[in-house]
Short mmCIF file of C-alpha atoms in Angstrom, two decimals:
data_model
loop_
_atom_site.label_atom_id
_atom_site.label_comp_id
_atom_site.label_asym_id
_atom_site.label_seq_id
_atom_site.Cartn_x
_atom_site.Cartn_y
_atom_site.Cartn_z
CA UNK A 103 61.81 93.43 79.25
CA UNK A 104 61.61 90.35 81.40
CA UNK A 105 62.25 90.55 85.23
CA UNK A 106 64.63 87.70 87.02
CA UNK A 107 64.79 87.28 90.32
CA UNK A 108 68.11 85.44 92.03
CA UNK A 109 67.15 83.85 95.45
CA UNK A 110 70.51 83.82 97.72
CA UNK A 111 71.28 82.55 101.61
CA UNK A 112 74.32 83.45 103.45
CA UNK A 113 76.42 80.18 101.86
CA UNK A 114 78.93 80.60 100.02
CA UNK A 115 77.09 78.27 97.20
CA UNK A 116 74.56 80.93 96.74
CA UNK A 117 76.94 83.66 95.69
CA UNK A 118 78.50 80.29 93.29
CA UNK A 119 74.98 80.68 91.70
CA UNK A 120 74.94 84.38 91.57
CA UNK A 121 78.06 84.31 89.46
CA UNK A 122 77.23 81.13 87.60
CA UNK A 123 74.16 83.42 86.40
CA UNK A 124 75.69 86.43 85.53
CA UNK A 125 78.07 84.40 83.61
CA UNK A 126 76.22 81.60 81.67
CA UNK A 127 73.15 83.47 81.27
CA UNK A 128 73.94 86.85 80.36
CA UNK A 129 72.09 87.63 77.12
CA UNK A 130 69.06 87.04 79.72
CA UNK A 131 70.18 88.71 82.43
CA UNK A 132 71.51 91.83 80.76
CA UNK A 133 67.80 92.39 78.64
CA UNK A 134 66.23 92.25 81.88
CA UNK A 135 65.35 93.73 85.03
CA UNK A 136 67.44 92.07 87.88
CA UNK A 137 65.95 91.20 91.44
CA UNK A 138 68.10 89.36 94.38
CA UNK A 139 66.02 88.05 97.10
CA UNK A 140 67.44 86.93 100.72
CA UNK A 141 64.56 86.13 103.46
CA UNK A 142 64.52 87.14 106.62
CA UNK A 143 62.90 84.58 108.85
CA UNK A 144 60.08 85.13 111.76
CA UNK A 145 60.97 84.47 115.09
CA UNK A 146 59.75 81.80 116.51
CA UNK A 147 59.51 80.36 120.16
CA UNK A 148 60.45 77.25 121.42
CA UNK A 149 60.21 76.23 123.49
CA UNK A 150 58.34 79.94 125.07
CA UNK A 151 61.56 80.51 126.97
CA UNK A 152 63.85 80.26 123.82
CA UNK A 153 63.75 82.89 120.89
CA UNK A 154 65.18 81.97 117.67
CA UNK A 155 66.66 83.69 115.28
CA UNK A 156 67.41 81.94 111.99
CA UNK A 157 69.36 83.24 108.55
CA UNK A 158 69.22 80.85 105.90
CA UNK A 159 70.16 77.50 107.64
CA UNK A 160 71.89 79.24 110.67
CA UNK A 161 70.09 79.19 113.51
CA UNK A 162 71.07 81.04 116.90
CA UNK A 163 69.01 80.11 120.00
CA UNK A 164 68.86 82.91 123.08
CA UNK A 165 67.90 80.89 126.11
CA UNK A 166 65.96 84.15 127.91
CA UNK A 167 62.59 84.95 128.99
CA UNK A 168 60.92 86.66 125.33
CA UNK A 169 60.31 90.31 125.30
CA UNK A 170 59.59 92.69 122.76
CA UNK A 171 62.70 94.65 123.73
CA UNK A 172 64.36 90.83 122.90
CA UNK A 173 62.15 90.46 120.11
CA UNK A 174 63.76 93.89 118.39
CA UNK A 175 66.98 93.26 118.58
CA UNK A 176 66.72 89.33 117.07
CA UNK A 177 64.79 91.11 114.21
CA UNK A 178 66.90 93.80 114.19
CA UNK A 179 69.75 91.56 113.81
CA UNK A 180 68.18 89.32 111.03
CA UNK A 181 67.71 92.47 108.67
CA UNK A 182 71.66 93.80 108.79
CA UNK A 183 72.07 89.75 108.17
CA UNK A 184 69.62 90.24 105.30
CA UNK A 185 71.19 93.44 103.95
CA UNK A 186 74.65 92.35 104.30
CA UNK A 187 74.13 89.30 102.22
CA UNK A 188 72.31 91.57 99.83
CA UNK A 189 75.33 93.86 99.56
CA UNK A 190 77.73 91.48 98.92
CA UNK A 191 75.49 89.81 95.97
CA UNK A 192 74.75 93.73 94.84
CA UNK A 193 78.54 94.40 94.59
CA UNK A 194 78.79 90.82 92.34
CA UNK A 195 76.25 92.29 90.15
CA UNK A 196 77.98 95.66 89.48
CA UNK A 197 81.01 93.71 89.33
CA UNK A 198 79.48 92.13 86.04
CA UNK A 199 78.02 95.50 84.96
CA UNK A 200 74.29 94.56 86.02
CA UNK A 201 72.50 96.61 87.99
CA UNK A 202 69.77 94.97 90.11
CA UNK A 203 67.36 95.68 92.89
CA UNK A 204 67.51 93.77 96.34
CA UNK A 205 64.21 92.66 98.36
CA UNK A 206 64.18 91.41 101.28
CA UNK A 207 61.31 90.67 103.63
CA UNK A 208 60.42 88.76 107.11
CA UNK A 209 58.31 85.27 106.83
CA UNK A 210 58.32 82.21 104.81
CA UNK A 211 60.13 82.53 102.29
CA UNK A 212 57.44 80.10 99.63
CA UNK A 213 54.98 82.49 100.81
CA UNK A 214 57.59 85.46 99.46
CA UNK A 215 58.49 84.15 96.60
CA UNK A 216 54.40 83.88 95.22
CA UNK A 217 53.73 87.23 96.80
CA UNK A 218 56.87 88.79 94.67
CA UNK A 219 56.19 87.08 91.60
CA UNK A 220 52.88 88.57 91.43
CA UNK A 221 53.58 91.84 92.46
CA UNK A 222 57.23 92.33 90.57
CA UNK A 223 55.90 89.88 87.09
CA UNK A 224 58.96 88.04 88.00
CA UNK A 225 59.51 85.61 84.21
CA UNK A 226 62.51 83.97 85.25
CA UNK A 227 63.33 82.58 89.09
CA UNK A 228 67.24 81.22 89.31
CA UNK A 229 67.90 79.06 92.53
CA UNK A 230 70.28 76.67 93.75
CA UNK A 231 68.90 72.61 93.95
CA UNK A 232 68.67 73.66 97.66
CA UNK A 233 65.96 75.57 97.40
CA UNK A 234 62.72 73.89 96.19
CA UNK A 235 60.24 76.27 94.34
CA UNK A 236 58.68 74.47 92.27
CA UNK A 237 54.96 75.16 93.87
CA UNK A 238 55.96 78.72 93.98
CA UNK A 239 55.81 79.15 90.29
CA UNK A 240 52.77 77.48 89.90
CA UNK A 241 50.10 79.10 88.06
CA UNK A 242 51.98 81.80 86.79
CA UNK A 243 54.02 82.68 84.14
CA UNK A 244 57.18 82.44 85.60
CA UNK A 245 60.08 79.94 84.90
CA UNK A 246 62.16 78.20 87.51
CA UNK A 247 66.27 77.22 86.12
CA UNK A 248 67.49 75.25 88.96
CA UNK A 249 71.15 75.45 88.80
CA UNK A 250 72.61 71.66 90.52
CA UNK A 251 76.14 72.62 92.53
CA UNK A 252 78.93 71.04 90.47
CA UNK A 253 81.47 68.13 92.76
CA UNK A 254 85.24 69.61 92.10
CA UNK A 255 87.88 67.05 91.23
CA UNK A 256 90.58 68.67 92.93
#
């Protein structure tokens, strides 16, 4: 059994790509284990009087003094973010009759992806051309389908 991993953001292009997946590649997808993967990002400070709290490519900036009381909630906030995203792309899934497993973790998200691969023997990454992984799946086994977003002629 192979494992995939889908990597998804909050936009609504990343749930496109969940769908386009369990669509055009389900002979793959329904012989193997299923992972979805949404990052939660560190906080960061800058400058030290500004926490940030980013999701994806939203950012939200608090202009106050940093404290680990502040600290907690940002993080806090970031992970119902996380699992929200991860709900909505679970309920896709068994929409499609595939079960999969969500992960979701704090840091960069290259720095993730290689830990996961390795510790889950992820075969088969899906992303959107957003996302570039390509050194991620370096030296390993696993395979990286890049799906490109298709331009609507409406």
């Amino acid at each position: 059994m192979k494992n995939v991993m889908l990597i998804i953001d909050e936009s609504n292009a990343s749930y496109d790509l969940l769908i386009w997946a369990l669509e055009n590649q389900k002979d793959t997808i329904e012989s193997s284990k299923v992972f979805i993967f949404a990052t939660q990002p560190q906080n960061s400070f800058t400058p030290p009087t500004v926490l940030s709290s980013s999701v994806g490519f939203a950012q939200i900036f608090y202009p106050f003094s940093p404290n680990s009381e502040l600290i907690r909630l940002a993080q806090e906030k970031n992970m119902k973010i996380a699992l929200g995203i991860l709900e909505k792309a679970k309920k896709i899934c068994l929409n499609h009759g595939i079960k999969a497993e969500t992960i979701t973790d704090v840091g960069d998200p290259k720095d993730l992806i290689r830990k996961i691969i390795q510790e889950r023997n992820i075969n088969l990454i899906v992303t959107s051309d957003q996302q570039s992984l390509k050194k991620c799946t370096q030296n390993t086994d696993c395979s990286l389908l890049v799906v490109k977003k298709r331009l609507r002629k409406d």
